[in-house]
Amino acid sequence: MAEQSEDSGRTTETLMEKISEKIHAHDSSSSSSDSDSDNEKSAAASVKAKIYRIFGRERPVHTVFGGGKPADVFLWRNKKISAGVLGTATAVWVLFELLEYHLLTLACHILILSLAVLFLWSNVHTFINKSRPRIPEVHIPEEPFLQVASALRMEINWVFKILRDIASGRDLKKFLVVISSLWVMSIVGSWCNFLTLFYIIVVLLHTVPVLYEKYEDKVDSCAEKVMKEIKKQYALFDAKVLSKIPKAAFKAKRV
């Protein structure tokens, strides 16, 4: 009996040892798999961080455009609103540019049509129901206009601050970029009038961001090559032209 009890005790000990070994093996494999997954995540994050993005962008395109309703419109999150805005801009451009319609003429024609429809509807309603219809009153709320004016004021002040920083002469590279951009805009403005230019900007805002979001990686790789070439040419220009400008004498005169 004693021997049987000893044998049973040994078998239970061996079973417990086997179970503990399996648990330890499972824990070690799970920990190794967790460490492998962490290593893969860190490697993916490092690779993602090394990817070149236009203008040093680290956020999604939707966040860059503000992340609100304007971003939804530009990126076609709501296709009905985006198509409506683009269709309205196209209709305005066709009316005033292709058909050579004038704003005052259009406003007068719209008012004539509206007043005629309301006048006829009021008389028909009086003839049928023997009572005058109630035409709703139209009031323009004050708060949206104040919000738009405040937003425009902030944007204009931001532009003035940037122009002041550029004019202070601290960053020659930024000065050259802004001057060249304004020169290109002046050339484009001489090709077409303000309405056509505004319509082109609207079309670009409704096409370029959504296409860039779709083909983001390909565009960024091409942009990286272009920026490397631009930096190379700027370095040559700096070595041959800008470095030869007598800055010390200019500073002495200012002092």
PDB file of C-alpha atoms in Angstrom:
ATOM      1  CA  MET A   1       0.000   0.000   0.000  1.00  0.00           C
ATOM      2  CA  ALA A   2       2.814   2.366   0.825  1.00  0.00           C
ATOM      3  CA  GLU A   3       4.477   1.648  -2.476  1.00  0.00           C
ATOM      4  CA  GLN A   4       1.214   2.319  -4.328  1.00  0.00           C
ATOM      5  CA  SER A   5       0.804   5.635  -2.545  1.00  0.00           C
ATOM      6  CA  GLU A   6       4.402   6.582  -3.374  1.00  0.00           C
ATOM      7  CA  ASP A   7       3.838   5.682  -7.032  1.00  0.00           C
ATOM      8  CA  SER A   8       0.667   7.746  -7.164  1.00  0.00           C
ATOM      9  CA  GLY A   9       2.489  10.678  -5.554  1.00  0.00           C
ATOM     10  CA  ARG A  10       5.291  10.446  -8.094  1.00  0.00           C
ATOM     11  CA  THR A  11       2.831  10.358 -10.997  1.00  0.00           C
ATOM     12  CA  THR A  12       1.029  13.451  -9.698  1.00  0.00           C
ATOM     13  CA  GLU A  13       4.366  15.252  -9.266  1.00  0.00           C
ATOM     14  CA  THR A  14       5.394  14.379 -12.827  1.00  0.00           C
ATOM     15  CA  LEU A  15       1.997  15.564 -14.126  1.00  0.00           C
ATOM     16  CA  MET A  16       2.354  18.849 -12.245  1.00  0.00           C
ATOM     17  CA  GLU A  17       5.881  19.309 -13.592  1.00  0.00           C
ATOM     18  CA  LYS A  18       4.692  18.723 -17.161  1.00  0.00           C
ATOM     19  CA  ILE A  19       1.823  21.187 -16.739  1.00  0.00           C
ATOM     20  CA  SER A  20       4.137  23.843 -15.281  1.00  0.00           C
ATOM     21  CA  GLU A  21       6.620  23.313 -18.127  1.00  0.00           C
ATOM     22  CA  LYS A  22       3.838  23.798 -20.691  1.00  0.00           C
ATOM     23  CA  ILE A  23       2.656  26.966 -18.926  1.00  0.00           C
ATOM     24  CA  HIS A  24       6.194  28.381 -18.865  1.00  0.00           C
ATOM     25  CA  ALA A  25       6.688  27.488 -22.517  1.00  0.00           C
ATOM     26  CA  HIS A  26       3.414  29.194 -23.427  1.00  0.00           C
ATOM     27  CA  ASP A  27       4.336  32.294 -21.413  1.00  0.00           C
ATOM     28  CA  SER A  28       7.766  32.490 -23.019  1.00  0.00           C
ATOM     29  CA  SER A  29       6.302  32.053 -26.506  1.00  0.00           C
ATOM     30  CA  SER A  30       3.642  34.699 -25.851  1.00  0.00           C
ATOM     31  CA  SER A  31       6.231  37.096 -24.431  1.00  0.00           C
ATOM     32  CA  SER A  32       8.504  36.472 -27.402  1.00  0.00           C
ATOM     33  CA  SER A  33       5.594  37.011 -29.788  1.00  0.00           C
ATOM     34  CA  ASP A  34       4.681  40.234 -27.940  1.00  0.00           C
ATOM     35  CA  SER A  35       8.268  41.421 -28.157  1.00  0.00           C
ATOM     36  CA  ASP A  36       8.350  40.514 -31.845  1.00  0.00           C
ATOM     37  CA  SER A  37       5.138  42.442 -32.458  1.00  0.00           C
ATOM     38  CA  ASP A  38       6.517  45.423 -30.518  1.00  0.00           C
ATOM     39  CA  ASN A  39       9.694  45.290 -32.573  1.00  0.00           C
ATOM     40  CA  GLU A  40       7.665  45.131 -35.778  1.00  0.00           C
ATOM     41  CA  LYS A  41       5.550  48.107 -34.667  1.00  0.00           C
ATOM     42  CA  SER A  42       8.625  50.148 -33.761  1.00  0.00           C
ATOM     43  CA  ALA A  43      10.259  49.260 -37.078  1.00  0.00           C
ATOM     44  CA  ALA A  44       7.100  50.210 -38.968  1.00  0.00           C
ATOM     45  CA  ALA A  45       6.900  53.476 -37.036  1.00  0.00           C
ATOM     46  CA  SER A  46      10.525  54.288 -37.796  1.00  0.00           C
ATOM     47  CA  VAL A  47      10.000  53.511 -41.488  1.00  0.00           C
ATOM     48  CA  LYS A  48       6.860  55.630 -41.511  1.00  0.00           C
ATOM     49  CA  ALA A  49       8.740  58.477 -39.862  1.00  0.00           C
ATOM     50  CA  LYS A  50      11.403  58.356 -42.548  1.00  0.00           C
ATOM     51  CA  ILE A  51       8.855  58.757 -45.375  1.00  0.00           C
ATOM     52  CA  TYR A  52       9.070  62.177 -46.981  1.00  0.00           C
ATOM     53  CA  ARG A  53       5.923  64.291 -46.871  1.00  0.00           C
ATOM     54  CA  ILE A  54       5.275  67.544 -48.720  1.00  0.00           C
ATOM     55  CA  PHE A  55       5.942  70.678 -46.600  1.00  0.00           C
ATOM     56  CA  GLY A  56       7.037  68.457 -43.700  1.00  0.00           C
ATOM     57  CA  ARG A  57       3.473  67.288 -43.145  1.00  0.00           C
ATOM     58  CA  GLU A  58       3.018  64.834 -40.272  1.00  0.00           C
ATOM     59  CA  ARG A  59      -0.796  64.896 -40.059  1.00  0.00           C
ATOM     60  CA  PRO A  60      -3.451  63.499 -42.410  1.00  0.00           C
ATOM     61  CA  VAL A  61      -4.693  65.663 -45.260  1.00  0.00           C
ATOM     62  CA  HIS A  62      -8.105  66.044 -43.622  1.00  0.00           C
ATOM     63  CA  THR A  63      -6.490  67.462 -40.465  1.00  0.00           C
ATOM     64  CA  VAL A  64      -4.310  69.828 -42.500  1.00  0.00           C
ATOM     65  CA  PHE A  65      -7.454  71.389 -44.017  1.00  0.00           C
ATOM     66  CA  GLY A  66      -8.893  72.013 -40.557  1.00  0.00           C
ATOM     67  CA  GLY A  67     -10.752  68.753 -40.018  1.00  0.00           C
ATOM     68  CA  GLY A  68     -14.174  70.446 -40.226  1.00  0.00           C
ATOM     69  CA  LYS A  69     -16.808  71.007 -42.882  1.00  0.00           C
ATOM     70  CA  PRO A  70     -14.449  72.750 -45.355  1.00  0.00           C
ATOM     71  CA  ALA A  71     -12.149  69.718 -45.229  1.00  0.00           C
ATOM     72  CA  ASP A  72     -15.136  67.437 -45.822  1.00  0.00           C
ATOM     73  CA  VAL A  73     -16.110  69.528 -48.857  1.00  0.00           C
ATOM     74  CA  PHE A  74     -12.624  69.651 -50.377  1.00  0.00           C
ATOM     75  CA  LEU A  75     -11.995  65.926 -49.822  1.00  0.00           C
ATOM     76  CA  TRP A  76     -15.472  64.858 -51.000  1.00  0.00           C
ATOM     77  CA  ARG A  77     -16.510  63.290 -47.691  1.00  0.00           C
ATOM     78  CA  ASN A  78     -20.037  64.499 -48.477  1.00  0.00           C
ATOM     79  CA  LYS A  79     -20.391  64.126 -52.223  1.00  0.00           C
ATOM     80  CA  LYS A  80     -23.690  66.023 -52.474  1.00  0.00           C
ATOM     81  CA  ILE A  81     -22.338  69.182 -50.830  1.00  0.00           C
ATOM     82  CA  SER A  82     -19.044  69.026 -52.755  1.00  0.00           C
ATOM     83  CA  ALA A  83     -20.840  68.532 -56.066  1.00  0.00           C
ATOM     84  CA  GLY A  84     -23.252  71.351 -55.186  1.00  0.00           C
ATOM     85  CA  VAL A  85     -20.430  73.809 -54.422  1.00  0.00           C
ATOM     86  CA  LEU A  86     -18.522  72.881 -57.576  1.00  0.00           C
ATOM     87  CA  GLY A  87     -21.707  73.003 -59.669  1.00  0.00           C
ATOM     88  CA  THR A  88     -22.649  76.433 -58.286  1.00  0.00           C
ATOM     89  CA  ALA A  89     -19.176  77.795 -59.028  1.00  0.00           C
ATOM     90  CA  THR A  90     -19.369  76.372 -62.552  1.00  0.00           C
ATOM     91  CA  ALA A  91     -22.808  77.914 -63.136  1.00  0.00           C
ATOM     92  CA  VAL A  92     -21.602  81.321 -61.915  1.00  0.00           C
ATOM     93  CA  TRP A  93     -18.528  81.142 -64.153  1.00  0.00           C
ATOM     94  CA  VAL A  94     -20.612  80.125 -67.192  1.00  0.00           C
ATOM     95  CA  LEU A  95     -23.136  82.930 -66.584  1.00  0.00           C
ATOM     96  CA  PHE A  96     -20.669  85.760 -66.019  1.00  0.00           C
ATOM     97  CA  GLU A  97     -17.760  84.631 -68.192  1.00  0.00           C
ATOM     98  CA  LEU A  98     -19.076  82.609 -71.120  1.00  0.00           C
ATOM     99  CA  LEU A  99     -22.519  84.216 -71.460  1.00  0.00           C
ATOM    100  CA  GLU A 100     -21.138  87.611 -70.344  1.00  0.00           C
ATOM    101  CA  TYR A 101     -23.961  88.159 -67.884  1.00  0.00           C
ATOM    102  CA  HIS A 102     -23.580  91.081 -65.442  1.00  0.00           C
ATOM    103  CA  LEU A 103     -24.117  90.875 -61.700  1.00  0.00           C
ATOM    104  CA  LEU A 104     -26.548  93.810 -61.500  1.00  0.00           C
ATOM    105  CA  THR A 105     -28.567  92.448 -64.420  1.00  0.00           C
ATOM    106  CA  LEU A 106     -28.741  89.006 -62.843  1.00  0.00           C
ATOM    107  CA  ALA A 107     -29.827  90.410 -59.462  1.00  0.00           C
ATOM    108  CA  CYS A 108     -32.568  92.515 -61.110  1.00  0.00           C
ATOM    109  CA  HIS A 109     -33.831  89.559 -63.145  1.00  0.00           C
ATOM    110  CA  ILE A 110     -33.940  87.312 -60.070  1.00  0.00           C
ATOM    111  CA  LEU A 111     -35.881  89.978 -58.126  1.00  0.00           C
ATOM    112  CA  ILE A 112     -38.306  90.511 -61.026  1.00  0.00           C
ATOM    113  CA  LEU A 113     -39.003  86.779 -61.293  1.00  0.00           C
ATOM    114  CA  SER A 114     -39.397  86.370 -57.520  1.00  0.00           C
ATOM    115  CA  LEU A 115     -41.750  89.341 -57.159  1.00  0.00           C
ATOM    116  CA  ALA A 116     -43.837  88.249 -60.142  1.00  0.00           C
ATOM    117  CA  VAL A 117     -44.232  84.703 -58.779  1.00  0.00           C
ATOM    118  CA  LEU A 118     -45.158  85.937 -55.287  1.00  0.00           C
ATOM    119  CA  PHE A 119     -47.603  88.524 -56.693  1.00  0.00           C
ATOM    120  CA  LEU A 120     -49.398  85.965 -58.865  1.00  0.00           C
ATOM    121  CA  TRP A 121     -49.455  83.406 -56.047  1.00  0.00           C
ATOM    122  CA  SER A 122     -50.921  85.986 -53.628  1.00  0.00           C
ATOM    123  CA  ASN A 123     -53.702  86.968 -56.045  1.00  0.00           C
ATOM    124  CA  VAL A 124     -54.563  83.363 -56.925  1.00  0.00           C
ATOM    125  CA  HIS A 125     -54.662  82.414 -53.236  1.00  0.00           C
ATOM    126  CA  THR A 126     -56.939  85.389 -52.489  1.00  0.00           C
ATOM    127  CA  PHE A 127     -59.272  84.465 -55.356  1.00  0.00           C
ATOM    128  CA  ILE A 128     -59.539  80.817 -54.278  1.00  0.00           C
ATOM    129  CA  ASN A 129     -59.506  81.011 -50.472  1.00  0.00           C
ATOM    130  CA  LYS A 130     -60.869  84.559 -50.055  1.00  0.00           C
ATOM    131  CA  SER A 131     -57.923  85.482 -47.832  1.00  0.00           C
ATOM    132  CA  ARG A 132     -54.479  86.934 -48.253  1.00  0.00           C
ATOM    133  CA  PRO A 133     -51.596  84.462 -47.920  1.00  0.00           C
ATOM    134  CA  ARG A 134     -48.937  85.071 -45.319  1.00  0.00           C
ATOM    135  CA  ILE A 135     -45.593  85.746 -46.973  1.00  0.00           C
ATOM    136  CA  PRO A 136     -42.793  84.793 -44.557  1.00  0.00           C
ATOM    137  CA  GLU A 137     -40.459  87.503 -43.337  1.00  0.00           C
ATOM    138  CA  VAL A 138     -36.777  87.171 -44.184  1.00  0.00           C
ATOM    139  CA  HIS A 139     -34.153  88.281 -41.654  1.00  0.00           C
ATOM    140  CA  ILE A 140     -30.405  87.913 -41.989  1.00  0.00           C
ATOM    141  CA  PRO A 141     -28.901  86.755 -38.674  1.00  0.00           C
ATOM    142  CA  GLU A 142     -26.054  88.762 -37.225  1.00  0.00           C
ATOM    143  CA  GLU A 143     -23.981  85.988 -35.641  1.00  0.00           C
ATOM    144  CA  PRO A 144     -22.814  84.169 -38.842  1.00  0.00           C
ATOM    145  CA  PHE A 145     -21.601  87.436 -40.365  1.00  0.00           C
ATOM    146  CA  LEU A 146     -19.697  88.289 -37.185  1.00  0.00           C
ATOM    147  CA  GLN A 147     -18.092  84.832 -37.184  1.00  0.00           C
ATOM    148  CA  VAL A 148     -17.041  85.169 -40.820  1.00  0.00           C
ATOM    149  CA  ALA A 149     -15.686  88.683 -40.198  1.00  0.00           C
ATOM    150  CA  SER A 150     -13.735  87.466 -37.154  1.00  0.00           C
ATOM    151  CA  ALA A 151     -12.257  84.544 -39.100  1.00  0.00           C
ATOM    152  CA  LEU A 152     -11.258  86.840 -41.976  1.00  0.00           C
ATOM    153  CA  ARG A 153      -9.687  89.296 -39.543  1.00  0.00           C
ATOM    154  CA  MET A 154      -7.570  86.544 -37.987  1.00  0.00           C
ATOM    155  CA  GLU A 155      -6.426  85.261 -41.395  1.00  0.00           C
ATOM    156  CA  ILE A 156      -5.572  88.771 -42.638  1.00  0.00           C
ATOM    157  CA  ASN A 157      -3.584  89.511 -39.472  1.00  0.00           C
ATOM    158  CA  TRP A 158      -1.736  86.210 -39.916  1.00  0.00           C
ATOM    159  CA  VAL A 159      -0.833  87.171 -43.503  1.00  0.00           C
ATOM    160  CA  PHE A 160       0.360  90.600 -42.344  1.00  0.00           C
ATOM    161  CA  LYS A 161       2.531  88.969 -39.664  1.00  0.00           C
ATOM    162  CA  ILE A 162       4.137  86.654 -42.232  1.00  0.00           C
ATOM    163  CA  LEU A 163       4.771  89.566 -44.621  1.00  0.00           C
ATOM    164  CA  ARG A 164       6.337  91.563 -41.780  1.00  0.00           C
ATOM    165  CA  ASP A 165       8.661  88.667 -40.888  1.00  0.00           C
ATOM    166  CA  ILE A 166       9.685  88.306 -44.529  1.00  0.00           C
ATOM    167  CA  ALA A 167      10.289  92.037 -44.952  1.00  0.00           C
ATOM    168  CA  SER A 168      12.506  92.129 -41.850  1.00  0.00           C
ATOM    169  CA  GLY A 169      15.313  90.509 -43.867  1.00  0.00           C
ATOM    170  CA  ARG A 170      15.961  87.573 -41.554  1.00  0.00           C
ATOM    171  CA  ASP A 171      15.363  84.756 -44.022  1.00  0.00           C
ATOM    172  CA  LEU A 172      16.630  85.307 -47.565  1.00  0.00           C
ATOM    173  CA  LYS A 173      15.371  81.936 -48.783  1.00  0.00           C
ATOM    174  CA  LYS A 174      11.799  82.648 -47.671  1.00  0.00           C
ATOM    175  CA  PHE A 175      12.005  86.115 -49.224  1.00  0.00           C
ATOM    176  CA  LEU A 176      13.022  84.680 -52.597  1.00  0.00           C
ATOM    177  CA  VAL A 177      10.281  82.034 -52.449  1.00  0.00           C
ATOM    178  CA  VAL A 178       7.576  84.606 -51.701  1.00  0.00           C
ATOM    179  CA  ILE A 179       8.807  87.031 -54.385  1.00  0.00           C
ATOM    180  CA  SER A 180       8.895  84.279 -57.012  1.00  0.00           C
ATOM    181  CA  SER A 181       5.412  83.060 -55.982  1.00  0.00           C
ATOM    182  CA  LEU A 182       3.959  86.565 -56.254  1.00  0.00           C
ATOM    183  CA  TRP A 183       5.632  87.004 -59.623  1.00  0.00           C
ATOM    184  CA  VAL A 184       4.102  83.756 -60.895  1.00  0.00           C
ATOM    185  CA  MET A 185       0.688  84.816 -59.563  1.00  0.00           C
ATOM    186  CA  SER A 186       0.991  88.171 -61.332  1.00  0.00           C
ATOM    187  CA  ILE A 187       1.730  86.389 -64.608  1.00  0.00           C
ATOM    188  CA  VAL A 188      -1.225  84.022 -64.126  1.00  0.00           C
ATOM    189  CA  GLY A 189      -3.434  87.016 -63.261  1.00  0.00           C
ATOM    190  CA  SER A 190      -2.512  88.716 -66.519  1.00  0.00           C
ATOM    191  CA  TRP A 191      -3.733  85.680 -68.456  1.00  0.00           C
ATOM    192  CA  CYS A 192      -7.304  85.786 -67.100  1.00  0.00           C
ATOM    193  CA  ASN A 193      -9.633  87.982 -65.060  1.00  0.00           C
ATOM    194  CA  PHE A 194     -10.464  87.621 -61.373  1.00  0.00           C
ATOM    195  CA  LEU A 195     -13.587  85.489 -61.857  1.00  0.00           C
ATOM    196  CA  THR A 196     -11.781  82.936 -64.008  1.00  0.00           C
ATOM    197  CA  LEU A 197      -8.877  82.838 -61.563  1.00  0.00           C
ATOM    198  CA  PHE A 198     -11.300  82.334 -58.665  1.00  0.00           C
ATOM    199  CA  TYR A 199     -13.042  79.513 -60.532  1.00  0.00           C
ATOM    200  CA  ILE A 200      -9.689  77.845 -61.270  1.00  0.00           C
ATOM    201  CA  ILE A 201      -8.818  77.996 -57.546  1.00  0.00           C
ATOM    202  CA  VAL A 202     -12.180  76.441 -56.618  1.00  0.00           C
ATOM    203  CA  VAL A 203     -11.701  73.621 -59.139  1.00  0.00           C
ATOM    204  CA  LEU A 204      -8.158  72.980 -57.879  1.00  0.00           C
ATOM    205  CA  LEU A 205      -9.335  72.881 -54.265  1.00  0.00           C
ATOM    206  CA  HIS A 206     -11.953  70.295 -55.189  1.00  0.00           C
ATOM    207  CA  THR A 207      -9.609  68.088 -57.237  1.00  0.00           C
ATOM    208  CA  VAL A 208      -5.981  68.345 -56.086  1.00  0.00           C
ATOM    209  CA  PRO A 209      -6.465  67.463 -52.355  1.00  0.00           C
ATOM    210  CA  VAL A 210      -8.633  64.408 -53.024  1.00  0.00           C
ATOM    211  CA  LEU A 211      -6.263  63.144 -55.728  1.00  0.00           C
ATOM    212  CA  TYR A 212      -3.270  63.742 -53.469  1.00  0.00           C
ATOM    213  CA  GLU A 213      -4.965  61.836 -50.628  1.00  0.00           C
ATOM    214  CA  LYS A 214      -5.595  58.926 -53.004  1.00  0.00           C
ATOM    215  CA  TYR A 215      -2.074  58.796 -54.504  1.00  0.00           C
ATOM    216  CA  GLU A 216      -0.210  60.177 -51.487  1.00  0.00           C
ATOM    217  CA  ASP A 217       2.856  57.927 -51.520  1.00  0.00           C
ATOM    218  CA  LYS A 218       3.590  58.318 -55.230  1.00  0.00           C
ATOM    219  CA  VAL A 219       3.238  62.109 -55.116  1.00  0.00           C
ATOM    220  CA  ASP A 220       5.464  62.397 -52.038  1.00  0.00           C
ATOM    221  CA  SER A 221       8.199  60.286 -53.617  1.00  0.00           C
ATOM    222  CA  CYS A 222       8.191  62.484 -56.733  1.00  0.00           C
ATOM    223  CA  ALA A 223       8.126  65.626 -54.588  1.00  0.00           C
ATOM    224  CA  GLU A 224      11.131  64.371 -52.623  1.00  0.00           C
ATOM    225  CA  LYS A 225      13.151  64.069 -55.834  1.00  0.00           C
ATOM    226  CA  VAL A 226      12.060  67.544 -56.950  1.00  0.00           C
ATOM    227  CA  MET A 227      12.965  69.095 -53.585  1.00  0.00           C
ATOM    228  CA  LYS A 228      16.404  67.476 -53.654  1.00  0.00           C
ATOM    229  CA  GLU A 229      17.025  68.961 -57.093  1.00  0.00           C
ATOM    230  CA  ILE A 230      15.773  72.380 -55.962  1.00  0.00           C
ATOM    231  CA  LYS A 231      18.051  72.296 -52.906  1.00  0.00           C
ATOM    232  CA  LYS A 232      20.953  71.300 -55.135  1.00  0.00           C
ATOM    233  CA  GLN A 233      20.325  74.209 -57.507  1.00  0.00           C
ATOM    234  CA  TYR A 234      19.883  76.613 -54.598  1.00  0.00           C
ATOM    235  CA  ALA A 235      23.195  75.468 -53.115  1.00  0.00           C
ATOM    236  CA  LEU A 236      24.895  76.201 -56.457  1.00  0.00           C
ATOM    237  CA  PHE A 237      23.189  79.593 -56.639  1.00  0.00           C
ATOM    238  CA  ASP A 238      24.252  80.343 -53.067  1.00  0.00           C
ATOM    239  CA  ALA A 239      27.845  79.353 -53.777  1.00  0.00           C
ATOM    240  CA  LYS A 240      28.120  81.325 -57.016  1.00  0.00           C
ATOM    241  CA  VAL A 241      25.990  84.415 -56.323  1.00  0.00           C
ATOM    242  CA  LEU A 242      24.707  84.894 -52.763  1.00  0.00           C
ATOM    243  CA  SER A 243      27.993  84.096 -51.026  1.00  0.00           C
ATOM    244  CA  LYS A 244      29.741  86.800 -53.051  1.00  0.00           C
ATOM    245  CA  ILE A 245      27.455  89.595 -51.811  1.00  0.00           C
ATOM    246  CA  PRO A 246      29.440  91.841 -49.400  1.00  0.00           C
ATOM    247  CA  LYS A 247      27.266  91.428 -46.301  1.00  0.00           C
ATOM    248  CA  ALA A 248      29.890  92.708 -43.859  1.00  0.00           C
ATOM    249  CA  ALA A 249      30.151  96.093 -45.564  1.00  0.00           C
ATOM    250  CA  PHE A 250      26.365  96.397 -45.607  1.00  0.00           C
ATOM    251  CA  LYS A 251      26.168  95.671 -41.871  1.00  0.00           C
ATOM    252  CA  ALA A 252      28.906  98.232 -41.150  1.00  0.00           C
ATOM    253  CA  LYS A 253      26.956 100.902 -43.006  1.00  0.00           C
ATOM    254  CA  ARG A 254      23.815 100.099 -41.019  1.00  0.00           C
ATOM    255  CA  VAL A 255      25.733 100.367 -37.741  1.00  0.00           C
TER     256      VAL A 255
END
